[in-house]
PDB file of C-alpha atoms in Angstrom:
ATOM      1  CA  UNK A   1     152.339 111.684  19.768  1.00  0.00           C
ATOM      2  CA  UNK A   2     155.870 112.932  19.705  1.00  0.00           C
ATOM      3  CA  UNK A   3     158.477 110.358  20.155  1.00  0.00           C
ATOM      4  CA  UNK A   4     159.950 107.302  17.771  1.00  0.00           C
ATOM      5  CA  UNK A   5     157.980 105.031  16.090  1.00  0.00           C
ATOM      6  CA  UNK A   6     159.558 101.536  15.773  1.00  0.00           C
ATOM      7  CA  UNK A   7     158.350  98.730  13.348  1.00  0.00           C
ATOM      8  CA  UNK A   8     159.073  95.335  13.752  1.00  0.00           C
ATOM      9  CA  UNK A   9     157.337  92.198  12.269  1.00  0.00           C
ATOM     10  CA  UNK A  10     156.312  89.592  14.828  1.00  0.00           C
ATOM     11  CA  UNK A  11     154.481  86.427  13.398  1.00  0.00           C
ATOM     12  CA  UNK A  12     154.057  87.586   9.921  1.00  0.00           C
ATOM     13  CA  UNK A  13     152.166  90.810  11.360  1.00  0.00           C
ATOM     14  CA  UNK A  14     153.902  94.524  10.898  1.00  0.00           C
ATOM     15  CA  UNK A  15     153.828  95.695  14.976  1.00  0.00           C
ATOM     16  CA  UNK A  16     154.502  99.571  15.485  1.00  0.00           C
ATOM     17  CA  UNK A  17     154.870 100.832  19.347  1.00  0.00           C
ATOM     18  CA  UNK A  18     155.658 104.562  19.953  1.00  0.00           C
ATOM     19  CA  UNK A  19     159.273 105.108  21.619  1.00  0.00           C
ATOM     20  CA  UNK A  20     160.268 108.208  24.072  1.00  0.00           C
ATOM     21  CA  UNK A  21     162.126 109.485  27.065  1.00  0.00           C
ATOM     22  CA  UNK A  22     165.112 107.855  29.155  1.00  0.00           C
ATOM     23  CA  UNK A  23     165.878 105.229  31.486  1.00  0.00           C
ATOM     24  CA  UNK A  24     165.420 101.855  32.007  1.00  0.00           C
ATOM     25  CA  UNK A  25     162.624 100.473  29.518  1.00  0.00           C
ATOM     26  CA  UNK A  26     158.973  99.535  30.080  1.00  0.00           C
ATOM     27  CA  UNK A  27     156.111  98.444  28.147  1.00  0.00           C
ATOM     28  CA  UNK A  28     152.598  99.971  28.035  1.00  0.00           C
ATOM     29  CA  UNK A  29     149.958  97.994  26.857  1.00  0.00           C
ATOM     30  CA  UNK A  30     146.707  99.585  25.389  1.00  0.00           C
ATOM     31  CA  UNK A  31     143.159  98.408  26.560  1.00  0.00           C
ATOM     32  CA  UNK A  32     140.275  97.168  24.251  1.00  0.00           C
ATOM     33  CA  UNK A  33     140.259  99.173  20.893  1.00  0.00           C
ATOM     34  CA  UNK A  34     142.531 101.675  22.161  1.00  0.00           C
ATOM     35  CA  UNK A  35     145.654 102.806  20.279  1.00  0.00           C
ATOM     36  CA  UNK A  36     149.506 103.811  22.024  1.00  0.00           C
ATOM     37  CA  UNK A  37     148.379 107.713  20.763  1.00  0.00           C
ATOM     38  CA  UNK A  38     146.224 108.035  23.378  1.00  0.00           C
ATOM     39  CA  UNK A  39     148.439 106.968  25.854  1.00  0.00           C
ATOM     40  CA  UNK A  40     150.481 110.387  24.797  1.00  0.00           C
ATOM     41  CA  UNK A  41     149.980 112.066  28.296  1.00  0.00           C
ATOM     42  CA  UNK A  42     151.070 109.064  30.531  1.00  0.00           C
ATOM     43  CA  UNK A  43     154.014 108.657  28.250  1.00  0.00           C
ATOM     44  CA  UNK A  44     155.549 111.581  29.173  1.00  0.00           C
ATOM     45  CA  UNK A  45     155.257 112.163  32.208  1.00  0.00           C
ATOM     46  CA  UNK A  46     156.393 108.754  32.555  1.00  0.00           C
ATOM     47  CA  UNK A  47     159.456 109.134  29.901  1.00  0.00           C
ATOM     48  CA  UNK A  48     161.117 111.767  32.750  1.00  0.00           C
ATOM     49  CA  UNK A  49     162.423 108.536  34.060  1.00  0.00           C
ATOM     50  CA  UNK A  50     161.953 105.637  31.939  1.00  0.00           C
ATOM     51  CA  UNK A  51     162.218 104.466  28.238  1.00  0.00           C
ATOM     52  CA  UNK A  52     158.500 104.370  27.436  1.00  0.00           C
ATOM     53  CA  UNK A  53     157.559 101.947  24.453  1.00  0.00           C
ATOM     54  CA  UNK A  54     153.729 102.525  23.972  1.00  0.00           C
ATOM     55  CA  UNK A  55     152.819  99.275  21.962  1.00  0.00           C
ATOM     56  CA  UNK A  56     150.206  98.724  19.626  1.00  0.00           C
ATOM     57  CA  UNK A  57     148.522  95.198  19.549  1.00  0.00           C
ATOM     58  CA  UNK A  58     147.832  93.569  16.511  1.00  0.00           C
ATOM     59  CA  UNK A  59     144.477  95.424  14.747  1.00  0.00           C
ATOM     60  CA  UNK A  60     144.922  98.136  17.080  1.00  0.00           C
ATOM     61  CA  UNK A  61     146.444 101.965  15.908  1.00  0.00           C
ATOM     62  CA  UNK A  62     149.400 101.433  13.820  1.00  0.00           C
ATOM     63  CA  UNK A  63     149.886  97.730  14.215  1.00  0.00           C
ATOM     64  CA  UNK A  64     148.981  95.581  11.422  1.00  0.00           C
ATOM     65  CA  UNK A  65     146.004  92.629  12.071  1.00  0.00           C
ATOM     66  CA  UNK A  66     144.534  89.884  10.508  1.00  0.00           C
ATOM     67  CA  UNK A  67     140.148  89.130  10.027  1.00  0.00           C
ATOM     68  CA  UNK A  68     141.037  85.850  12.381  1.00  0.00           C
ATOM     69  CA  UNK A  69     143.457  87.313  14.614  1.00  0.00           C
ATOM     70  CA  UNK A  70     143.211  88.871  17.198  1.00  0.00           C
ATOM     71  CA  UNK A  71     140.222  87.899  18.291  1.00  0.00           C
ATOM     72  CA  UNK A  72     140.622  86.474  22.331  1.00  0.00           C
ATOM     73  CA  UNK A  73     142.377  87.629  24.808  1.00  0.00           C
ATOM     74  CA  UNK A  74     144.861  84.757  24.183  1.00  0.00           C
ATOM     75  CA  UNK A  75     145.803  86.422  21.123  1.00  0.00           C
ATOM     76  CA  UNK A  76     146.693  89.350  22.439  1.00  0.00           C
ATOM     77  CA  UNK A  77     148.895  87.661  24.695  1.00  0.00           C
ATOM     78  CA  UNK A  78     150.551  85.198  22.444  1.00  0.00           C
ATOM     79  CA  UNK A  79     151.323  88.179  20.249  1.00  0.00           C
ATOM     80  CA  UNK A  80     152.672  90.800  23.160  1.00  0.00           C
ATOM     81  CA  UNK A  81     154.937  87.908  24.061  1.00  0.00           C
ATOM     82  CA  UNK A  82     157.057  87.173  20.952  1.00  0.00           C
ATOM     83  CA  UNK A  83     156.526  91.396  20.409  1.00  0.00           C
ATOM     84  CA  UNK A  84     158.822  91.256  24.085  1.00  0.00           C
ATOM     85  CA  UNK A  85     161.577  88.963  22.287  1.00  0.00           C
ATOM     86  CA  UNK A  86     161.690  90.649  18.778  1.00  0.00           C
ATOM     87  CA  UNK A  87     162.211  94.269  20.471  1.00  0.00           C
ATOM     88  CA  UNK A  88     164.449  92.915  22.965  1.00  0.00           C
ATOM     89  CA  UNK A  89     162.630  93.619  25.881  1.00  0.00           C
ATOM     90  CA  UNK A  90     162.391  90.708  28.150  1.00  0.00           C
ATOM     91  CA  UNK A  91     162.554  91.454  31.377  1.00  0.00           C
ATOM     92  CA  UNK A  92     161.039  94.786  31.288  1.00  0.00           C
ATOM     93  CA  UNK A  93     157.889  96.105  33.525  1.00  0.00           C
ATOM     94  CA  UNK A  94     155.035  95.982  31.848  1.00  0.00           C
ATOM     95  CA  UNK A  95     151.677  98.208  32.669  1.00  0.00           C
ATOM     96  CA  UNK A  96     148.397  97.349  31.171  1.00  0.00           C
ATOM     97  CA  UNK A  97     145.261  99.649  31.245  1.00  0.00           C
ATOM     98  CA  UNK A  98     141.747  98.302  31.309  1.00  0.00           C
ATOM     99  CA  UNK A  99     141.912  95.022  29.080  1.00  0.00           C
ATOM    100  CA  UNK A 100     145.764  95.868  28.437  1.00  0.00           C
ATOM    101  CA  UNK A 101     145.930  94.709  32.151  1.00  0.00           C
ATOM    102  CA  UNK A 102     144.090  91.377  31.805  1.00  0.00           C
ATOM    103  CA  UNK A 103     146.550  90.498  29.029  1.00  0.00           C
ATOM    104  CA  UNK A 104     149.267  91.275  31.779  1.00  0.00           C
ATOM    105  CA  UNK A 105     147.713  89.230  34.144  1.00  0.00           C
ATOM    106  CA  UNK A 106     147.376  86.341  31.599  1.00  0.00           C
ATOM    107  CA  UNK A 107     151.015  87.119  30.526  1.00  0.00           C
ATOM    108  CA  UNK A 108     152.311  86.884  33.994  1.00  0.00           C
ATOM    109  CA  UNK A 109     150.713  83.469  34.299  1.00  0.00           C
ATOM    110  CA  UNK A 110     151.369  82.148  30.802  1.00  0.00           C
ATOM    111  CA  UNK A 111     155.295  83.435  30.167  1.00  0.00           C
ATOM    112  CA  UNK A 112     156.314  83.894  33.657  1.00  0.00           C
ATOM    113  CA  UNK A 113     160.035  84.616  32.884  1.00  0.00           C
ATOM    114  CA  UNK A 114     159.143  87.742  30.713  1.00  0.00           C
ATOM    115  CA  UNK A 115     157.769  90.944  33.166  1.00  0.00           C
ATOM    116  CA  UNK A 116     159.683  91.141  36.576  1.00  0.00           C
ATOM    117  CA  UNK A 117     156.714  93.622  37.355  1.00  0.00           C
ATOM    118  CA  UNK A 118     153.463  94.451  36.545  1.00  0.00           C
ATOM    119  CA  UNK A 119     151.045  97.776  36.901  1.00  0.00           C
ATOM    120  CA  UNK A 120     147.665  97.623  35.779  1.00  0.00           C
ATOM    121  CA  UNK A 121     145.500 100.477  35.552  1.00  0.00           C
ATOM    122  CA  UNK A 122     141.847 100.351  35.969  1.00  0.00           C
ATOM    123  CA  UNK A 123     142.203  96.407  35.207  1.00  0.00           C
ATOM    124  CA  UNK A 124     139.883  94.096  34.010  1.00  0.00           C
ATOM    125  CA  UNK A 125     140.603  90.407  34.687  1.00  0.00           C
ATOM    126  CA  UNK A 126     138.178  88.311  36.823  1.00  0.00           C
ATOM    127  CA  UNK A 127     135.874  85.606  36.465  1.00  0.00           C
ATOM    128  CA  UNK A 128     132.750  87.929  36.880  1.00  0.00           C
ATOM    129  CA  UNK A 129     133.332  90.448  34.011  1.00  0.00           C
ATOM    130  CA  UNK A 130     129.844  91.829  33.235  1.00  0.00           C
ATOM    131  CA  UNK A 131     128.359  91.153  29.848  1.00  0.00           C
ATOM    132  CA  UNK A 132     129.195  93.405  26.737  1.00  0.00           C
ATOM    133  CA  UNK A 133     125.798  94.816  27.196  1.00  0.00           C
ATOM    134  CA  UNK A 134     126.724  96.237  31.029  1.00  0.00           C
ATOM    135  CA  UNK A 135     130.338  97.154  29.993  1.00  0.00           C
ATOM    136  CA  UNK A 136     128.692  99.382  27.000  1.00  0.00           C
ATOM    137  CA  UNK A 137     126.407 100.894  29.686  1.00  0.00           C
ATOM    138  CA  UNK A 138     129.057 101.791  32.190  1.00  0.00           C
ATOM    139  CA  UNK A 139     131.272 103.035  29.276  1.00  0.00           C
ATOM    140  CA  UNK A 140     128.281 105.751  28.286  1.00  0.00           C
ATOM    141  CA  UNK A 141     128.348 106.591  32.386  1.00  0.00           C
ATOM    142  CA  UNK A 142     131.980 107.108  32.321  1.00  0.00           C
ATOM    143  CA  UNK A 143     132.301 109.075  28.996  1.00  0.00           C
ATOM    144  CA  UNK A 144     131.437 112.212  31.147  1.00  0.00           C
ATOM    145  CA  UNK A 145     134.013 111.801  33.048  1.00  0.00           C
ATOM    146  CA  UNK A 146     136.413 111.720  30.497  1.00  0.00           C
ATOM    147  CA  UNK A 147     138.702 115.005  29.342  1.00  0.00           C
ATOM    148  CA  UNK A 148     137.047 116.257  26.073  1.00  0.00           C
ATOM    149  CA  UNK A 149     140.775 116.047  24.364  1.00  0.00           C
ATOM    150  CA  UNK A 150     140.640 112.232  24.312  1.00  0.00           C
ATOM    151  CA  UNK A 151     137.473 111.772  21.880  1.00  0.00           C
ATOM    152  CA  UNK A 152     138.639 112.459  18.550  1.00  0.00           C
ATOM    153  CA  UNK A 153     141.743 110.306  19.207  1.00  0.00           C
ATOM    154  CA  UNK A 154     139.794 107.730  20.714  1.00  0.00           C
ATOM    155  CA  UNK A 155     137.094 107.631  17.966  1.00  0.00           C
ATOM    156  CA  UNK A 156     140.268 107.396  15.991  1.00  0.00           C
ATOM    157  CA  UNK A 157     140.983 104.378  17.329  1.00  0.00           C
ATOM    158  CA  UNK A 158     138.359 102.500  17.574  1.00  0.00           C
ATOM    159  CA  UNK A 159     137.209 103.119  14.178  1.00  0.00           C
ATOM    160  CA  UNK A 160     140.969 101.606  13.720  1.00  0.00           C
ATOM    161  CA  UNK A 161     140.285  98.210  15.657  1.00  0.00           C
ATOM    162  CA  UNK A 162     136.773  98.210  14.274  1.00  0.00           C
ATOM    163  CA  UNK A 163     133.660  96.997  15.419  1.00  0.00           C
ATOM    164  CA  UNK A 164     133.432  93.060  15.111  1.00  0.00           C
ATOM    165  CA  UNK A 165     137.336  92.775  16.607  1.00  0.00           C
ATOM    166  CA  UNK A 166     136.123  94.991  19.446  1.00  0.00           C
ATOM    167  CA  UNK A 167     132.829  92.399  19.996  1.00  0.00           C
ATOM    168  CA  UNK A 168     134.716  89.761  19.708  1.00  0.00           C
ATOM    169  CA  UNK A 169     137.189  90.584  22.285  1.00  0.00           C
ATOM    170  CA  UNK A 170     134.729  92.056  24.385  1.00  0.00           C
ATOM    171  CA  UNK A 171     133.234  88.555  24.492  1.00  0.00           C
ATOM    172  CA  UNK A 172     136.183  86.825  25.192  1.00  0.00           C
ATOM    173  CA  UNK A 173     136.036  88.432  28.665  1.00  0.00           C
ATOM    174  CA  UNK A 174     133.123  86.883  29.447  1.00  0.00           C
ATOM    175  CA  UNK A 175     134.810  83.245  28.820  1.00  0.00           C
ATOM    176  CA  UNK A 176     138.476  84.313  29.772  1.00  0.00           C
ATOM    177  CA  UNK A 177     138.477  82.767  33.740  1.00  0.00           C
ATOM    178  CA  UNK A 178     141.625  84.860  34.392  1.00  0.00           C
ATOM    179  CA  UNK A 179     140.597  84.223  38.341  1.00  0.00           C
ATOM    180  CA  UNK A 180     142.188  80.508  38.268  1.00  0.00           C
ATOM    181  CA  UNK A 181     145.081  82.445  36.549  1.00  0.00           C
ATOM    182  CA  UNK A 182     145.892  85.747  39.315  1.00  0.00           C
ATOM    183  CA  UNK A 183     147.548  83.005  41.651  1.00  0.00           C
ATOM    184  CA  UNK A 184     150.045  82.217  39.396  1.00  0.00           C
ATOM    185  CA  UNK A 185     150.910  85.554  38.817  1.00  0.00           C
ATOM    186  CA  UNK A 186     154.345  85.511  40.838  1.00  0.00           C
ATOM    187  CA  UNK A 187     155.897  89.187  40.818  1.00  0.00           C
ATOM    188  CA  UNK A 188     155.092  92.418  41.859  1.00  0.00           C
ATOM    189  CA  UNK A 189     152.271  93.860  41.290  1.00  0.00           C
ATOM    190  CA  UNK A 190     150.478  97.576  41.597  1.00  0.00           C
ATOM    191  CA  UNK A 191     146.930  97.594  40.791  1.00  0.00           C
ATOM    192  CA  UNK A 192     145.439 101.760  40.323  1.00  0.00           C
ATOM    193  CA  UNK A 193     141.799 102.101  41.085  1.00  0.00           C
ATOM    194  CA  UNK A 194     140.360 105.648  39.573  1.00  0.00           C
ATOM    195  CA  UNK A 195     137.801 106.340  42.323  1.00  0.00           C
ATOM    196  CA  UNK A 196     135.217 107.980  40.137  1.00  0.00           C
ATOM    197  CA  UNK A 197     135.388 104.837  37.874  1.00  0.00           C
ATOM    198  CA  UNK A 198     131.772 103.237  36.740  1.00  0.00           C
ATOM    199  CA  UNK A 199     133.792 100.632  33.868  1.00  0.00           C
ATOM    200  CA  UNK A 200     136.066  98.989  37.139  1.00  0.00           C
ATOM    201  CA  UNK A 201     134.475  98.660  40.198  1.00  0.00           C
ATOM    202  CA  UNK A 202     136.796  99.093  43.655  1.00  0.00           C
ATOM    203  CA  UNK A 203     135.721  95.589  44.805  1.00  0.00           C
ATOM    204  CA  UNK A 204     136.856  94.059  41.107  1.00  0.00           C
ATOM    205  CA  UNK A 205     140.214  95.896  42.433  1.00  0.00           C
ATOM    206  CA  UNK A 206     140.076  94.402  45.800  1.00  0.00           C
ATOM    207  CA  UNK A 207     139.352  91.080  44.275  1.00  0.00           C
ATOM    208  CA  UNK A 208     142.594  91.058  42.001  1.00  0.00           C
ATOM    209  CA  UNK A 209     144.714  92.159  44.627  1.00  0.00           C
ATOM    210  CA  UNK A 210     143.649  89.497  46.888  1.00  0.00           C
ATOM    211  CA  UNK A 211     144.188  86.613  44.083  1.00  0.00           C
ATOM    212  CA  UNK A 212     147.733  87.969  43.168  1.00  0.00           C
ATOM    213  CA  UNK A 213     150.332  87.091  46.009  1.00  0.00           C
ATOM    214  CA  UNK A 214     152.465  90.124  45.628  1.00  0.00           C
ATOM    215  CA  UNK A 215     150.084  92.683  44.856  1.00  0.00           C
ATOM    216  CA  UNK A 216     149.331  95.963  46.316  1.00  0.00           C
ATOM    217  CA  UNK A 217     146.371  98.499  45.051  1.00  0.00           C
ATOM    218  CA  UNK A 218     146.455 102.313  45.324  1.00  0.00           C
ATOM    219  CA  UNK A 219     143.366 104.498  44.191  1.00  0.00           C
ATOM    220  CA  UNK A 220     143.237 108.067  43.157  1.00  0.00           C
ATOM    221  CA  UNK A 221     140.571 110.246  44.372  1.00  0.00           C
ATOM    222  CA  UNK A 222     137.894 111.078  40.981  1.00  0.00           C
ATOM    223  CA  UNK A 223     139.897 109.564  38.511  1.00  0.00           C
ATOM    224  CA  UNK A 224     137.385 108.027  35.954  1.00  0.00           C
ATOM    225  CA  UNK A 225     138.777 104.458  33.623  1.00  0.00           C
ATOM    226  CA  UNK A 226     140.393 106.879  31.328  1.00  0.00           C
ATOM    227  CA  UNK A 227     142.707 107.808  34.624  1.00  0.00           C
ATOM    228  CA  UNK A 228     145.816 107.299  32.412  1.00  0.00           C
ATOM    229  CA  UNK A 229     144.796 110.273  30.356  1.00  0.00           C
ATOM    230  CA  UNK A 230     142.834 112.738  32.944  1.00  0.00           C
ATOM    231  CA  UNK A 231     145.674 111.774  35.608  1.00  0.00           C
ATOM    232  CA  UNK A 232     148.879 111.142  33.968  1.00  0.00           C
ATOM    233  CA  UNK A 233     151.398 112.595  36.639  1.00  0.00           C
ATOM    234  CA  UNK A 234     149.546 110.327  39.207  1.00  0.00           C
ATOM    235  CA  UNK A 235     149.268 107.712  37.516  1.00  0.00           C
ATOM    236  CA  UNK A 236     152.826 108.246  36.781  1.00  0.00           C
ATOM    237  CA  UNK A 237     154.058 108.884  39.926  1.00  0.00           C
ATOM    238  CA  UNK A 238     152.491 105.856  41.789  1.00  0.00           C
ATOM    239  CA  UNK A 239     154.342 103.675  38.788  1.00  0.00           C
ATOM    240  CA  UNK A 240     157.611 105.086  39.464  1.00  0.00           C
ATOM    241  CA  UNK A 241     157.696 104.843  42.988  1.00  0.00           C
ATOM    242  CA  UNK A 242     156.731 101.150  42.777  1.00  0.00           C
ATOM    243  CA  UNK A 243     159.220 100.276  40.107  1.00  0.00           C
ATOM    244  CA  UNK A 244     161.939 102.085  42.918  1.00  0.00           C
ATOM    245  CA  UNK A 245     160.457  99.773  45.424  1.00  0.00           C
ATOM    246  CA  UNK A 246     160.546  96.925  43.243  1.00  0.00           C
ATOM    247  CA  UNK A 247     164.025  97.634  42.289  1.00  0.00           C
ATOM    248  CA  UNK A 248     162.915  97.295  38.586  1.00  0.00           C
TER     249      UNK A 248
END
C-alpha cells in the first residue's frame, strides 16, 4: 500500500495506521480480521480529497496485540479511542467497514465528543447479529462476489489476526446489544448498503438507520460486503459528498 506508515504506542501496544493523500483528515477503521492494506483502493480514491489514515486495530496487520486483548468489541473501541488522542485526531470523521462500523457505532455512543461524523460501510451493529456459524456461511456466499485481487491480501490478514481473536470477536457480536446504543449516536451519519451483499442484509441497513437520529443510507447497485474494495470510487464518492454536506 503506498503511502506513510506511522507508529505510535497507545496503552503499552505498538499501533501502525497507513497515511496518504491531502485534505482534511479522516479515519478508516478495518472490519473483523481485516488489515488497513486492503483498504489500499478506497484509500486513494479517497486521498484525492482527504488525509486518509487507514488504522490498524490492535492484533490486526501491522498493529501490535496482546493473547487477552482484543478480544470484544469493547476493546476495539477503548483502544481506537486513546489511538484518536495519541495521533491527534479528535474530531475527525471516522468510517468503519463491516465490524469496523459497529466499533463506530459503539464509539459514537461511548466517546461522543471524538467523531463529528460517521460512515459505515456494509455495517454490522444490531441486536440480531446471526451466529458465527451463519456469518461463516454468508461469508463463503459472498466470496464469489469478491475481486480475485483481494484474496492473497486478505488471507494475509487474517492469518495476521489469527483464528481464536477472530472467534472471539466474532462472538462478541452475538452479546454486543449495540441496538440500545444507535440512539445515542448523536451526529451524522451515512450508512452504504452493497446491494449484492449476502454478509449485511438491506433490512439490517434499514434497521440502523432508523435507530440513529441523524442517519441517512445509500446503496450501490451489485456491490458485494467487500464494496470498499470492488467499488472504491463509489464508495468514495458517496463519503465525500456527505462529509461536504456535513460540513466536516
Amino acid at each position: 500500500m503506498s503511502g506513510q506508515p506511522t507508529y505510535l504506542t497507545v496503552n503499552g501496544l505498538r499501533t501502525h495506521a497507513w497515511k496518504r493523500g491531502r485534505g482534511a483528515p479522516l479515519v478508516i477503521v478495518p472490519g473483523l480480521g481485516c488489515a488497513s492494506w486492503m483498504y489500499a483502493r478506497l484509500a486513494r480514491e479517497l486521498g484525492r480529497e482527504r488525509t486518509v489514515f487507514v488504522y490498524d486495530p490492535p492484533g490486526h496487520g501491522d498493529s501490535q496485540g496482546r493473547p487477552d486483548f482484543p478480544v470484544c468489541i469493547e476493546h476495539l473501541t477503548d483502544h481506537l479511542s486513546a489511538w484518536l488522542r495519541a495521533a491527534g485526531l479528535v474530531g475527525s470523521p471516522v468510517f468503519g467497514h463491516s465490524l469496523g462500523g459497529e466499533v463506530m457505532f459503539d464509539l459514537a455512543a461511548r466517546y461522543p465528543q471524538l467523531a463529528p461524523a460517521l460512515i459505515a460501510c456494509a455495517p454490522t451493529g444490531i441486536p440480531e447479529n446471526p451466529s458465527v456459524r451463519l456469518q461463516l456461511l454468508r461469508l463463503v456466499r459472498d466470496l464469489p462476489r469478491e475481486r480475485l485481487g483481494l484474496l492473497l491480501p486478505g488471507l494475509r490478514a487474517y492469518r495476521q489476526c489469527g483464528a481464536r481473536r477472530m472467534l472471539l470477536l466474532a462472538r462478541d457480536q452475538e452479546a454486543h446489544m449495540t441496538g440500545p446504543l444507535l440512539p445515542r449516536v448523536k451526529v451524522p451519519t451515512l450508512l452504504i448498503d452493497g446491494e449484492s451483499d449476502p454478509v449485511i442484509q438491506t433490512w439490517t441497513v434499514e434497521r440502523i438507520c432508523a435507530d440513529i437520529p441523524e442517519a441517512v443510507a445509500r446503496q450501490i447497485p451489485g456491490a458485494p460486503h467487500g464494496l470498499t474494495d470492488t467499488h472504491p470510487r463509489a464508495v468514495a464518492q458517496l463519503t465525500l459528498e456527505f462529509l461536504r454536506q456535513a460540513g466536516c
